[in-house]
Amino acid sequence: MWLDHTNIGFPSTENALEDPNGLLAAGGDLTPEWLVAAYQRGVFPWYSDDQPILWWSPSPRCVVIPQEFRVGRSLRKFLRKETFSVTFDQAFAQVIEGCRGPRTNETGTWITDEMCDAYIDMHECGLAHSVEVWRDGQLVGGLYGITLGRVFFGESMFHRETNASKVAFVHLVRQLELWGCPLIDCQVGNPHLSSLGAVEICRKDFEQRLETGINLPSFPQPWKLSWTYG
């Protein structure tokens, strides 16, 4: 389905393709209004510079349930060393630029200039947040995502030092657990996410959990980290 950018609306996610998995629509816009309407339905944008805006709702869906999250032994040992310091919302633009950086065996990035600007706009609206990981004042890793109600929609993470993105993720999950978050959306699974405790659920289950979570009171503002490992 081609979306008219002047009329915000998405088809039922039941119409998403099986191949490629989850492709739902093309077109539309990346304004905060469009993005909020999309995430409320479990739909997210993902496309390259040479493509129109593409909207997705894959099944199965990769998620983390904070209350069921467990930190592996080796990562627990690393956290006890207190190698890094962690902050929230102190360098959103730097984090998204870090996530845009080149990856191993990849050329280009799906975080286009248009996407970057859109999520910075969402951050300025209080709807996008970042986790930063620092060593000696240098940004060495982090992640960012969208929030609606008490659901966090993870978008991307990066690291410049070993375990930096994992440390960001653990602090995010534990803090969101303290705030009563029932669901973290990780979109599409991969081995790295699986190693961090992500699981896959069917679209129907995801959308039921999503509806419950986005109707809960919003997370406290501004975001302040109160969880510490120990």
mmCIF file of N, CA and C in Angstrom, residues 12 33 36 41 71 87 108 136 141 148 167 203 211 227:
data_model
loop_
_atom_site.group_PDB
_atom_site.id
_atom_site.type_symbol
_atom_site.label_atom_id
_atom_site.label_comp_id
_atom_site.label_asym_id
_atom_site.label_seq_id
_atom_site.Cartn_x
_atom_site.Cartn_y
_atom_site.Cartn_z
ATOM 1 N N SER A 12 -4.097 -2.483 8.127
ATOM 2 C CA SER A 12 -3.995 -3.482 9.192
ATOM 3 C C SER A 12 -2.689 -4.251 9.049
ATOM 4 N N GLU A 33 4.206 13.107 14.240
ATOM 5 C CA GLU A 33 2.833 12.602 14.179
ATOM 6 C C GLU A 33 2.768 11.254 13.458
ATOM 7 N N VAL A 36 4.557 8.517 15.757
ATOM 8 C CA VAL A 36 3.712 8.102 16.887
ATOM 9 C C VAL A 36 2.588 7.198 16.401
ATOM 10 N N ARG A 41 0.893 1.284 16.540
ATOM 11 C CA ARG A 41 0.381 0.089 15.875
ATOM 12 C C ARG A 41 1.437 -1.012 15.756
ATOM 13 N N VAL A 71 20.962 -11.350 33.383
ATOM 14 C CA VAL A 71 22.288 -10.986 32.906
ATOM 15 C C VAL A 71 23.197 -12.202 33.022
ATOM 16 N N THR A 87 25.020 7.169 31.294
ATOM 17 C CA THR A 87 24.090 8.286 31.452
ATOM 18 C C THR A 87 22.888 8.088 30.533
ATOM 19 N N GLY A 108 27.349 1.383 3.960
ATOM 20 C CA GLY A 108 26.195 2.249 4.088
ATOM 21 C C GLY A 108 25.486 2.041 5.416
ATOM 22 N N ASP A 136 36.455 7.671 30.473
ATOM 23 C CA ASP A 136 37.337 8.841 30.541
ATOM 24 C C ASP A 136 36.820 10.002 29.698
ATOM 25 N N GLY A 141 29.973 3.880 23.503
ATOM 26 C CA GLY A 141 28.854 3.017 23.135
ATOM 27 C C GLY A 141 27.546 3.635 23.561
ATOM 28 N N LEU A 148 6.511 5.182 24.146
ATOM 29 C CA LEU A 148 5.092 5.535 24.185
ATOM 30 C C LEU A 148 4.501 4.830 25.402
ATOM 31 N N VAL A 167 26.546 -3.077 28.110
ATOM 32 C CA VAL A 167 26.408 -2.319 29.354
ATOM 33 C C VAL A 167 25.265 -1.307 29.229
ATOM 34 N N ARG A 203 3.096 -11.899 16.196
ATOM 35 C CA ARG A 203 2.598 -10.531 16.050
ATOM 36 C C ARG A 203 1.377 -10.285 16.943
ATOM 37 N N GLU A 211 -0.566 -2.862 23.232
ATOM 38 C CA GLU A 211 -1.756 -2.071 23.570
ATOM 39 C C GLU A 211 -1.826 -1.810 25.071
ATOM 40 N N TRP A 227 19.333 3.148 38.648
ATOM 41 C CA TRP A 227 19.787 1.773 38.858
ATOM 42 C C TRP A 227 21.305 1.690 38.792
#
